[in-house]
Short mmCIF file of C-alpha atoms and ligand atoms in Angstrom, two decimals:
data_model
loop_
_atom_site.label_atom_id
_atom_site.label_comp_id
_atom_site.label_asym_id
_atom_site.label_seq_id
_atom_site.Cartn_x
_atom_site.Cartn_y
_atom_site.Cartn_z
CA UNK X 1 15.49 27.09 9.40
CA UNK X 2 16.15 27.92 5.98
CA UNK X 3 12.94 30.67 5.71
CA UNK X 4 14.60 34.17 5.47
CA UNK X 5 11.77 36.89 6.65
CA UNK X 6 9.53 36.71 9.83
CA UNK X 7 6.65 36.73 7.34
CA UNK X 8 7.25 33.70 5.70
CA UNK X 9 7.89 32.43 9.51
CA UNK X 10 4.54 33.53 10.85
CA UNK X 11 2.82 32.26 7.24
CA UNK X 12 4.37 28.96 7.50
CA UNK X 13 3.57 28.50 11.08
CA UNK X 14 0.16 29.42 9.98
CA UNK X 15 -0.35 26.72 7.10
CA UNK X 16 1.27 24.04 9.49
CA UNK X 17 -1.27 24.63 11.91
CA UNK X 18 -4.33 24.59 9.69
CA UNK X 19 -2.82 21.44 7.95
CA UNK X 20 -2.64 19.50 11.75
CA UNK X 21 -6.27 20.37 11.81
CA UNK X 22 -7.45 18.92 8.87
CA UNK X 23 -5.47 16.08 9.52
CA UNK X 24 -7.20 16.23 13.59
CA UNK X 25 -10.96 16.63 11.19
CA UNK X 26 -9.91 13.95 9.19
CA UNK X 27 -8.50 11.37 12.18
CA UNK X 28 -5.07 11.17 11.05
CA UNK X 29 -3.74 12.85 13.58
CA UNK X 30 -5.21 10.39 16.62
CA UNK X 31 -2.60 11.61 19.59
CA UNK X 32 -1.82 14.39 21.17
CA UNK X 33 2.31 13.14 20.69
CA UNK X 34 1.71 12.92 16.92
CA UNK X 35 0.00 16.31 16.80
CA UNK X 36 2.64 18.30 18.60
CA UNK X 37 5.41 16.36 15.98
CA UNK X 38 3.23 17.64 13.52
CA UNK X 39 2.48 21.49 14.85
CA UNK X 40 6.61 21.39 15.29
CA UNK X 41 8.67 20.28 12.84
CA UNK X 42 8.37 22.41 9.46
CA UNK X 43 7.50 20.92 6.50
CA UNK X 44 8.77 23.77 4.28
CA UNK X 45 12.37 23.68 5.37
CA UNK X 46 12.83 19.49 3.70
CA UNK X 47 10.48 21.19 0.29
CA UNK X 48 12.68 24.03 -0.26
CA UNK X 49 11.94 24.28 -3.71
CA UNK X 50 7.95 24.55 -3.86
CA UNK X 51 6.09 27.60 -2.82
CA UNK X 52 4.88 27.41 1.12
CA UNK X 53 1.39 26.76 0.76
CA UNK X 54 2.69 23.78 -1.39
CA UNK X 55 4.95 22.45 1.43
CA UNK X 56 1.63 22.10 3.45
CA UNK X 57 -0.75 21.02 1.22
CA UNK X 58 -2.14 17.56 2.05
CA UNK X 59 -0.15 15.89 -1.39
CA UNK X 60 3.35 14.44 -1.60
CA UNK X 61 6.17 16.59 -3.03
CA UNK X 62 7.93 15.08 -5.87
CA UNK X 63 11.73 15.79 -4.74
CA UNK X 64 13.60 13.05 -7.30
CA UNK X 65 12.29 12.36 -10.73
CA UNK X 66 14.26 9.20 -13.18
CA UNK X 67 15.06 9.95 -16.54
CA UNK X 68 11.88 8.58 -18.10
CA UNK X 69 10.37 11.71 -15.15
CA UNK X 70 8.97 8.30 -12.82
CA UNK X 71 9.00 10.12 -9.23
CA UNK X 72 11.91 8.06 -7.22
CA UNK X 73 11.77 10.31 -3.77
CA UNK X 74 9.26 12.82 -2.49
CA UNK X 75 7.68 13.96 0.59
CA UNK X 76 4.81 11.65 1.52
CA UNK X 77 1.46 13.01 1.57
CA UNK X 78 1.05 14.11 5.75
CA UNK X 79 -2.38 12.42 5.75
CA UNK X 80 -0.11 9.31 5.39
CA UNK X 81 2.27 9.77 7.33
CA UNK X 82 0.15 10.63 10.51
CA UNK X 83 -1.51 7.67 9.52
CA UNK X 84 1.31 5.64 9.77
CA UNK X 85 3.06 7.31 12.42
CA UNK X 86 -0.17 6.77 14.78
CA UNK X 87 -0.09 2.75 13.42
CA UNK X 88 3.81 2.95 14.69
CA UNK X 89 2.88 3.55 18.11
CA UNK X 90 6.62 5.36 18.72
CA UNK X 91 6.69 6.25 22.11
CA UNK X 92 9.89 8.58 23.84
CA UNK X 93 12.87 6.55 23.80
CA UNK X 94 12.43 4.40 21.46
CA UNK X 95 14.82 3.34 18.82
CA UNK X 96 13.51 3.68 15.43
CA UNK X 97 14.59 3.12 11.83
CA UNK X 98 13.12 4.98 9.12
CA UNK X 99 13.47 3.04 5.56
CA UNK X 100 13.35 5.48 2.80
CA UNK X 101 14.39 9.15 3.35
CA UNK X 102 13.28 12.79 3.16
CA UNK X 103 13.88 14.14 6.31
CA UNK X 104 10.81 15.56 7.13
CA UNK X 105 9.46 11.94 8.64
CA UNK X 106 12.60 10.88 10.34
CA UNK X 107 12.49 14.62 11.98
CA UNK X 108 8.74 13.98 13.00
CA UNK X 109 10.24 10.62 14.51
CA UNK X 110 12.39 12.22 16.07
CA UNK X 111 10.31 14.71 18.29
CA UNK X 112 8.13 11.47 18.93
CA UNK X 113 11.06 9.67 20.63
CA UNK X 114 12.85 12.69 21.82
CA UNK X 115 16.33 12.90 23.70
CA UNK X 116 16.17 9.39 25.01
CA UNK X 117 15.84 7.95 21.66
CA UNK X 118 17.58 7.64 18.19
CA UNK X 119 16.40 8.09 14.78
CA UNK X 120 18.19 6.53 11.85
CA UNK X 121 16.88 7.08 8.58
CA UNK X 122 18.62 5.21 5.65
CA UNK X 123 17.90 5.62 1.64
CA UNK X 124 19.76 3.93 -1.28
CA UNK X 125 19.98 7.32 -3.42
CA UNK X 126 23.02 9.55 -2.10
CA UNK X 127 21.36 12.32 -3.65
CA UNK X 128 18.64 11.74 -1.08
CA UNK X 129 20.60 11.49 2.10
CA UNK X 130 23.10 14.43 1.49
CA UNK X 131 19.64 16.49 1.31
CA UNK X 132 17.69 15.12 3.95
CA UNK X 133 21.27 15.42 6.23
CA UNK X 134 21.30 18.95 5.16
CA UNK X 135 18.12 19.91 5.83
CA UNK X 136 18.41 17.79 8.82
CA UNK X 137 21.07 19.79 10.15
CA UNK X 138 19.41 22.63 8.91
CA UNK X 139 16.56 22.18 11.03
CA UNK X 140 18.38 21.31 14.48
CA UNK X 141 17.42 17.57 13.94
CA UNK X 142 21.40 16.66 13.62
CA UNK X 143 21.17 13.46 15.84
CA UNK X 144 19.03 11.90 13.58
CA UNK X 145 21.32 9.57 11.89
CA UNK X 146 21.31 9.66 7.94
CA UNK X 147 22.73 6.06 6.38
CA UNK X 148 22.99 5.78 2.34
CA UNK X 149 22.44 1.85 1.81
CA UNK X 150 20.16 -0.35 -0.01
CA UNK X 151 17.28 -1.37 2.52
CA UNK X 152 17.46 -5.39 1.05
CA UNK X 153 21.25 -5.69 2.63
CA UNK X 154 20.40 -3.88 5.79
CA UNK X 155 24.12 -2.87 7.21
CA UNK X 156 24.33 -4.68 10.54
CA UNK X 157 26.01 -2.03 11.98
CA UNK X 158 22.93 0.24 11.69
CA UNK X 159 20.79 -2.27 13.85
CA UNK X 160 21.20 -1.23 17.85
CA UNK X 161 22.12 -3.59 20.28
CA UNK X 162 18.72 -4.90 21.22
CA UNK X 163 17.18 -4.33 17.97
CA UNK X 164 15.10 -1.41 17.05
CA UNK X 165 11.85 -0.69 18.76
CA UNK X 166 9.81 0.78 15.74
CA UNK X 167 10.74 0.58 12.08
CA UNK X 168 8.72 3.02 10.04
CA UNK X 169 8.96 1.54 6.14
CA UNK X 170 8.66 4.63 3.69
CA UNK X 171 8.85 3.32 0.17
CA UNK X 172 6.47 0.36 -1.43
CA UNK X 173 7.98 -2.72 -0.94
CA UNK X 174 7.08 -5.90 -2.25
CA UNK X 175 8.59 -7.89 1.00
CA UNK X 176 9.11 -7.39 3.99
CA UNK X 177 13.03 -8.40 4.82
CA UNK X 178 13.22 -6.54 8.18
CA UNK X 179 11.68 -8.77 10.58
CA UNK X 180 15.32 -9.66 12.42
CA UNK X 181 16.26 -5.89 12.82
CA UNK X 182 13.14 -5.70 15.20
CA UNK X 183 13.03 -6.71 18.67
CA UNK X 184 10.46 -9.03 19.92
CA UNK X 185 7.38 -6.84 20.67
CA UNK X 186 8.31 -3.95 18.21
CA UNK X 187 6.30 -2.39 15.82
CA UNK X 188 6.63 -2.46 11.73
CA UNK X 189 4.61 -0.17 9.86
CA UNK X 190 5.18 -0.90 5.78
CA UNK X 191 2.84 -0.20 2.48
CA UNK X 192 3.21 -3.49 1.64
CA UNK X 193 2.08 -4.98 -1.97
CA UNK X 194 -0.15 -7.95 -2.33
CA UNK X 195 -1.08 -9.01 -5.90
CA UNK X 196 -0.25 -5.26 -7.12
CA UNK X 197 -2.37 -3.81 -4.57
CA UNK X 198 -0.63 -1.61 -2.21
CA UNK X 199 -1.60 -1.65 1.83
CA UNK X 200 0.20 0.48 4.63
CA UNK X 201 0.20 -2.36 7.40
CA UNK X 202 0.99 -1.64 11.02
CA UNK X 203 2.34 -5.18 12.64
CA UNK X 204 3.44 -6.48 15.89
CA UNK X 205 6.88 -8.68 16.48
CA UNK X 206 5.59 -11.61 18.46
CA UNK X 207 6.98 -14.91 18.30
CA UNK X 208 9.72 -13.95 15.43
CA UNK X 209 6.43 -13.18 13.03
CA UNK X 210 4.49 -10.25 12.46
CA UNK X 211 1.06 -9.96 13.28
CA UNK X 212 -1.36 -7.26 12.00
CA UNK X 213 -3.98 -5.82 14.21
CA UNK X 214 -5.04 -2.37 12.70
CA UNK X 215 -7.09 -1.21 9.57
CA UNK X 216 -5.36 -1.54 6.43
CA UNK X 217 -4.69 1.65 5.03
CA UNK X 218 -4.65 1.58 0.96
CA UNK X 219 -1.78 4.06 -0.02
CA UNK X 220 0.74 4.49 -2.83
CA UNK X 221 4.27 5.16 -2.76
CA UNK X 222 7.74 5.14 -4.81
CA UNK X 223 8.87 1.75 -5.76
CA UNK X 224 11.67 0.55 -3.92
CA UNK X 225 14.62 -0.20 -6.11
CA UNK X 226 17.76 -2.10 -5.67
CA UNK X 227 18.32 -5.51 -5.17
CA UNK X 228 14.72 -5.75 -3.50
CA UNK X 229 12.66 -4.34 -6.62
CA UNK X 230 9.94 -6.25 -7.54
CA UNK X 231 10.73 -7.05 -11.32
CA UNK X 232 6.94 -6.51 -12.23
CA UNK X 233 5.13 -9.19 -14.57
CA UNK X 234 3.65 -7.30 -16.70
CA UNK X 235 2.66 -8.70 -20.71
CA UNK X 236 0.69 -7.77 -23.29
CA UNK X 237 -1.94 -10.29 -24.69
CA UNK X 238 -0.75 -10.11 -28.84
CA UNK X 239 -3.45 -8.96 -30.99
CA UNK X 240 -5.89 -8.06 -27.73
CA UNK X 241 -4.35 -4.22 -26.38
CA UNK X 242 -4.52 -5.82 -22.68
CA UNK X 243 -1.75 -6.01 -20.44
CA UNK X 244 -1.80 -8.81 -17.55
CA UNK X 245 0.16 -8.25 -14.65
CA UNK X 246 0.54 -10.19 -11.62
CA UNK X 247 2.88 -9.97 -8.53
CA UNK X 248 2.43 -13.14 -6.76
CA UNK X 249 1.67 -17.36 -7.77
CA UNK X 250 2.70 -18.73 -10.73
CA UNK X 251 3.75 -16.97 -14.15
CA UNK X 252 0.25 -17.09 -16.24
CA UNK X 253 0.37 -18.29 -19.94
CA UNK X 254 -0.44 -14.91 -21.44
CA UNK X 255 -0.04 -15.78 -25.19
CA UNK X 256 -2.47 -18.14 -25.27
CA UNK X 257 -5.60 -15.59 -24.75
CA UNK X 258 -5.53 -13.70 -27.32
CA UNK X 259 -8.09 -15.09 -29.46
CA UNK X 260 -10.88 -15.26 -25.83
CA UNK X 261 -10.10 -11.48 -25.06
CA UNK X 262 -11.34 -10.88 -28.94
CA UNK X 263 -14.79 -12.46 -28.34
CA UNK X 264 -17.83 -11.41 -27.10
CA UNK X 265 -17.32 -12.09 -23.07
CA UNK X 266 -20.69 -14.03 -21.26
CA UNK X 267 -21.90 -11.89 -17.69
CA UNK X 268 -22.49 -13.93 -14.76
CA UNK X 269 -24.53 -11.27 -12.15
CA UNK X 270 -23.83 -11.62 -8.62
CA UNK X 271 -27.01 -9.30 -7.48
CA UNK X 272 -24.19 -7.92 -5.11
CA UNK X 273 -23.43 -3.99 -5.22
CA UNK X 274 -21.70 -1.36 -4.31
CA UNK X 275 -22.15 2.49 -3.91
CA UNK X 276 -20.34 4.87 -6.76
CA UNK X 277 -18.09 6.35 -3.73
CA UNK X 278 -17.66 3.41 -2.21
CA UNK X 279 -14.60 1.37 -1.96
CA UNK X 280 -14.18 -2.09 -2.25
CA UNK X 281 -10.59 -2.70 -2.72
CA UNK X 282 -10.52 -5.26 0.33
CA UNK X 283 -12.78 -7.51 -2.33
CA UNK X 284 -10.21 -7.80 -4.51
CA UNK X 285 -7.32 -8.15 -2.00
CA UNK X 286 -9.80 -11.19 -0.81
CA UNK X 287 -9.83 -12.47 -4.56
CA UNK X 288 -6.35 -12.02 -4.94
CA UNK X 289 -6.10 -14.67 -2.12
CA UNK X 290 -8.69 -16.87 -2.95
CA UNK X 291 -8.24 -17.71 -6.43
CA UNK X 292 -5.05 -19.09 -8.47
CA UNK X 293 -4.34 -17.81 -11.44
CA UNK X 294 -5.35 -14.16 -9.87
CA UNK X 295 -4.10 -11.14 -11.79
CA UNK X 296 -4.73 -7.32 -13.17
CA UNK X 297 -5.80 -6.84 -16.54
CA UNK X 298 -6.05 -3.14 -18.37
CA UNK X 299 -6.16 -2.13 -21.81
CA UNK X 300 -3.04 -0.90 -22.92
CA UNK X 301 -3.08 2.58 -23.63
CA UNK X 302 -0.78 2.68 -26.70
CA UNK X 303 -2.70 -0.50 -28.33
CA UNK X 304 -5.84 -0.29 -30.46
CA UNK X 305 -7.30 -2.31 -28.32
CA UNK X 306 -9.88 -4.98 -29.54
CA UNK X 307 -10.74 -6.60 -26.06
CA UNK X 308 -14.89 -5.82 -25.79
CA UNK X 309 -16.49 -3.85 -22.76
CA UNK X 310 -12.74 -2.88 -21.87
CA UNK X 311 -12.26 -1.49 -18.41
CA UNK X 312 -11.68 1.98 -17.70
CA UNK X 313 -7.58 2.31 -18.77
CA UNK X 314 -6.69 3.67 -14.46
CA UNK X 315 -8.30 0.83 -13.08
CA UNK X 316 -7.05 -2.24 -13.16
CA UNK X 317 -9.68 -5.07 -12.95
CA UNK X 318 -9.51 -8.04 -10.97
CA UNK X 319 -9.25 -11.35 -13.35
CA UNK X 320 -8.49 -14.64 -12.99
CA UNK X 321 -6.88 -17.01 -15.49
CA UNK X 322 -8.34 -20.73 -16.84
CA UNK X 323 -5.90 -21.56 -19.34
CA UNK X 324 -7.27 -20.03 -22.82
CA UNK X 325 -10.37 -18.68 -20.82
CA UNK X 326 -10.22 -15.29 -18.41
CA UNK X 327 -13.14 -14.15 -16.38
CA UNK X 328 -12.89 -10.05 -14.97
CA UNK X 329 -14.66 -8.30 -12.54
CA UNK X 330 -16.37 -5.63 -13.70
CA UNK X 331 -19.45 -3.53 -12.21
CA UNK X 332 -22.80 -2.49 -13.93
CA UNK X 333 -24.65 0.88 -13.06
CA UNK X 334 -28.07 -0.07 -11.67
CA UNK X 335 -29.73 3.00 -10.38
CA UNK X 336 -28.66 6.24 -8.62
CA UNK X 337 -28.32 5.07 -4.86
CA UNK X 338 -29.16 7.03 -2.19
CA UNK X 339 -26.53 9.75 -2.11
CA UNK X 340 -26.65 10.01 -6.03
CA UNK X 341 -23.16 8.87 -6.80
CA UNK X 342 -24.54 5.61 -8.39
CA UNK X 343 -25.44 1.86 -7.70
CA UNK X 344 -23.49 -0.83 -9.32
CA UNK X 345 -23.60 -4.32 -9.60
CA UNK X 346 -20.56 -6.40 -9.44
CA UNK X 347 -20.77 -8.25 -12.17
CA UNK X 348 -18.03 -10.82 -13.97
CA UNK X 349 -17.18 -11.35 -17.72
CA UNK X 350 -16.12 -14.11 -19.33
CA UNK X 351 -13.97 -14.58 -22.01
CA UNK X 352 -13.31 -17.69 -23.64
CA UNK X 353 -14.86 -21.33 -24.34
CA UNK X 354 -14.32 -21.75 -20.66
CA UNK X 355 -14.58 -17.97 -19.71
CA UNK X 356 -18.49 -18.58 -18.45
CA UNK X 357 -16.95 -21.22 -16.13
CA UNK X 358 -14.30 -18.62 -14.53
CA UNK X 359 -16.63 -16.11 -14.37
CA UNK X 360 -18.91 -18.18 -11.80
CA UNK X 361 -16.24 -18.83 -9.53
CA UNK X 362 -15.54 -15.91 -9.21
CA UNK X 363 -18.70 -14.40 -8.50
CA UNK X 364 -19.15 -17.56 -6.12
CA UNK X 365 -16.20 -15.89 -4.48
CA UNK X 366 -17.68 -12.32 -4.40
CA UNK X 367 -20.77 -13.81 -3.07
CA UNK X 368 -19.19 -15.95 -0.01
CA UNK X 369 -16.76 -12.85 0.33
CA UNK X 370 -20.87 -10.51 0.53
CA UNK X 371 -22.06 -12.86 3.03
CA UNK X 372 -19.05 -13.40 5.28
CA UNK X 373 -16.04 -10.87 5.57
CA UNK X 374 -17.78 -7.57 3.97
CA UNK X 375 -17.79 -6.03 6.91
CA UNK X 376 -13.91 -6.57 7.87
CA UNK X 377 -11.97 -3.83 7.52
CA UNK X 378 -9.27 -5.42 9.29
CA UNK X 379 -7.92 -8.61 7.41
CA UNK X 380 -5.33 -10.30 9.47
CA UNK X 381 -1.85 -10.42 8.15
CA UNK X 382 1.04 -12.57 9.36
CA UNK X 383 4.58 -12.28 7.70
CA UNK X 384 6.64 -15.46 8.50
CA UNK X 385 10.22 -15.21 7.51
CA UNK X 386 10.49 -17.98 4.48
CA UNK X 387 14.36 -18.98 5.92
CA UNK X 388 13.28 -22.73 7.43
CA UNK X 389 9.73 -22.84 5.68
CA UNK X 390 8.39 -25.51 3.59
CA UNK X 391 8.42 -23.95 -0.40
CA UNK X 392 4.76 -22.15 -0.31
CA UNK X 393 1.93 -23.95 -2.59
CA UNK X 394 0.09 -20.65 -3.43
CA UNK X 395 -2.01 -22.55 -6.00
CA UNK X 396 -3.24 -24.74 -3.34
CA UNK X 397 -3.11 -22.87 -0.15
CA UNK X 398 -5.73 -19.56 -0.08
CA UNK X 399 -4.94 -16.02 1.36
CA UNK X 400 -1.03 -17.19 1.11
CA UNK X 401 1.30 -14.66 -0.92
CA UNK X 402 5.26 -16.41 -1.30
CA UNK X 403 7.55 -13.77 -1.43
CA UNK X 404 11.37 -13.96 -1.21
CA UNK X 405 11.94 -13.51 2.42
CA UNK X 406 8.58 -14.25 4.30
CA UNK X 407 5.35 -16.15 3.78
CA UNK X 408 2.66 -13.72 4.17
CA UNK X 409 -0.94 -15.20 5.01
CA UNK X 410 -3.96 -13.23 5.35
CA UNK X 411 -6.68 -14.20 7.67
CA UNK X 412 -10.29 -13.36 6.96
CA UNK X 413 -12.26 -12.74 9.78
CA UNK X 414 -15.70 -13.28 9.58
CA UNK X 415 -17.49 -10.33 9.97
CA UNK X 416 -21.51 -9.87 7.90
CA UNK X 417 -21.44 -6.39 6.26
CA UNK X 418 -23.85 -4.71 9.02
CA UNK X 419 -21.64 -5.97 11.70
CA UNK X 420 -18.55 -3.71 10.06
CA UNK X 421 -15.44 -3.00 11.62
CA UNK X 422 -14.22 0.36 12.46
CA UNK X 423 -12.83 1.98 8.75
CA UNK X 424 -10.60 4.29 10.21
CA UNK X 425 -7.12 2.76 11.97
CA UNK X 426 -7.60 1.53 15.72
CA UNK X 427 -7.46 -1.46 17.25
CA UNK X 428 -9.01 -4.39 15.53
CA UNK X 429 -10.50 -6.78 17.87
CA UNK X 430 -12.93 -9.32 15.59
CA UNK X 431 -10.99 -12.24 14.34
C1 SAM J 501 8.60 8.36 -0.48
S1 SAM J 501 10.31 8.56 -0.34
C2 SAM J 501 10.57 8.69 1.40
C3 SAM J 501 9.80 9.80 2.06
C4 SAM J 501 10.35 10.26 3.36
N1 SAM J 501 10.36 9.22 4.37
C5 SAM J 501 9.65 11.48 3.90
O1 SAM J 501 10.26 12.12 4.75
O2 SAM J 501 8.54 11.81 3.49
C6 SAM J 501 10.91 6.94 -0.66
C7 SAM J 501 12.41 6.83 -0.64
O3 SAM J 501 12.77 5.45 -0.66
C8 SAM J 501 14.05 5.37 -1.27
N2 SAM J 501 14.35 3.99 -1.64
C9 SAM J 501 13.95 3.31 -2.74
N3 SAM J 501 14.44 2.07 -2.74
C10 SAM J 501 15.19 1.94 -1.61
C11 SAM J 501 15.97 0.89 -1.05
N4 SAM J 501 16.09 -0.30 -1.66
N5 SAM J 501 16.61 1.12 0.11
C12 SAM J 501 16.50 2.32 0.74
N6 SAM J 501 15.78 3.36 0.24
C13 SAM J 501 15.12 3.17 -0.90
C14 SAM J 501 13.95 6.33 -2.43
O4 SAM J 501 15.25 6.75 -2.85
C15 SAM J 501 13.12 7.47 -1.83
O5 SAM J 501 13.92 8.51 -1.39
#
């Protein structure tokens, strides 16, 4: 342990136990295995350089900053990783790779397998691994191995005879390359991004696919870099101070909607709404899928903007693109709602000769998404690998997101808003 006095000891012992129960309150912690790797390992020891009560606060800690100060490593917030750890289902003995390093995780791993099983935790920065080794070692977790390589060329000397049991992905990725590396029946848990939105998915290896079965659990993390970065999409209308970005489907023709975002936009109401505290981020992953021409507008911050009714600058809205024509989702205030937070009303704008016409299909959309698959917390996901596939039609073919190594479909159950699946991670059984 690197902690020098018994008071620090006894102190840190103290905040690591209060921080397992919140995380108990809050059902992160779910098992009584995740909850002793939790009341064990300590945190403080891989956050050396923030004060204690820091090292157990419920928030990442920024360990790695770029030179433009973008966060490229940290601690992940605990909240998360219980969350994801539960979703791993790592049971003693297994073999388990940990993409993405700290330490801290790959030592909570590593109680959850214990002497049975191995722990290898790999990271592209050497920065990264010399620390988490150290602290590692530090800590009495030496068997864990530490590997510095980029996650896209995945050394095949890393991968165990047999393939590993669990692999526990740490860092947002935009695809999902692993799917060989884990043995038929094993578990990959991965904040995965779909259309720019970011998911931590738990899958299952059946059939040489992966097959979701759990809540999605919306997260953020670093951006994976190397040769698996997702080079992002992201332009500026001229003349309108909005930036378009979009992940998946096919490159939009930006330039040309400059003059729509200028105009007054029409509203098409969908009499559909939503509490002020109330998420709905599943809508637009189920836009994202439906519709072609699906991407993220905001107003550019360093523009003087000109767009009308522009949406709030840390919230990128849902829009689709019709050639010179947009339409956005957008929500109205309509009363105070029950718990005083606000009602809204989705509502869509439309910019554009044609932006009336986009904005109806997508509130068409919002509507048949109201009246069938509000209640589904659990959307289906199936990662194919894309070696052997027929090229993806993503225009053509909903729910379908073409990325380099797998074909990702998501499957909507249908599932009426009062009939609502459990929101917090568990077993998903309506398909
Ligand atoms: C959020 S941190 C990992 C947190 C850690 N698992 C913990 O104990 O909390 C994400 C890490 O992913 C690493 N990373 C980014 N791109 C990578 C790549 N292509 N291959 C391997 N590691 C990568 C970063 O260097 C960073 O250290």
């Amino acid at each position: 342990m690197t902690t020098s006095s018994a008071t620090e000891v006894s102190d840190a012992s103290e905040l690591r136990h209060q921080l397992v129960e919140q995380l108990r309150a809050n059902s992160h912690i779910r098992s009584a295995a995740v909850e002793r790797a939790f009341r064990t390992v300590p945190r403080h020891a891989f956050a050396p350089e923030v004060p204690l009560p820091s090292a157990y606060a419920d928030d990442i800690v920024a360990t790695r900053h770029s030179g433009d100060g973008t966060i490229t490593s940290s601690l992940s917030a605990p909240w998360l990783q219980a969350d994801m750890l539960e979703v791993a289902r790592i049971q003693p003995g297994h073999r388990v790779l940990e993409i993405g390093s700290g330490g801290y995780n790959a030592a909570l791993i590593a109680e959850l397998v214990g002497p049975t099983g191995y722990v290898t935790t790999l990271d592209i920065d050497p920065v990264v691994t010399e620390r988490a080794a150290r602290f590692l070692r530090e800590t009495g977790y030496s068997q864990v191995s530490v590997v510095t390589a980029d996650a896209e060329h995945l050394p095949s000397k890393v991968v165990p005879e047999g393939r590993f049991d669990a692999i526990v992905v740490t860092v947002d990725t935009w695809d999902l390359p692993w799917i060989d590396a884990l043995a038929e029946g094993g578990r990959l848990v991965a904040p995965l991004r779909l259309h720019g939105y970011h998911w931590a998915i738990g899958f299952t290896k059946g059939e040489g696919a992966l097959h979701s079965d759990e809540p999605l659990i919306i997260c953020g993390f670093v951006a994976i870099q190397g040769d698996g970065a997702w080079n992002k999409n992201r332009r500026t209308v001229p003349g309108a101070g909005v930036r378009l970005f979009w992940e998946d489907g096919t490159p939009l023709p930006v330039d040309q909607l400059a003059l729509a975002l200028t105009r007054e936009p029409t509203v098409t109401r969908t009499s559909i709404t939503v509490g002020g505290q109330e998420p709905f981020d599943l809508l637009t992953l189920y836009l994202a899928g439906a519709l072609p021409g699906f991407c993220r507008l905001e107003v550019d911050p360093d523009d003087d903007h000109q767009v009308l009714n522009p949406p709030p600058q840390h919230w990128p809205a849902a829009a689709i693109v019709r050639g010179a024509s947009l339409a956005r989702l957008a929500h109205e205030r309509i009363g105070d709602g029950d718990d005083g937070e606000g009602r809204y009303e989705f509502v869509v704008h439309g910019y554009g000769d044609h932006g009336h016409l986009a904005a109806q299909e997508m509130a068409e959309h919002v509507e048949h998404w109201q009246r069938n698959h509000r209640g589904a917390r659990c959307p289906f996901i199936t990662a194919r690998p894309a070696v052997g596939r027929a090229p993806a039609d993503t225009d053509h073919e909903p729910h379908l997101f073409a990325k380099k190594h797998t074909h990702i479909t998501v499957d909507w159950p249908i599932v009426p808003v009062r009939a609502a699946c459990p929101t917090v991670p568990g077993k998903c059984d309506a398909r």
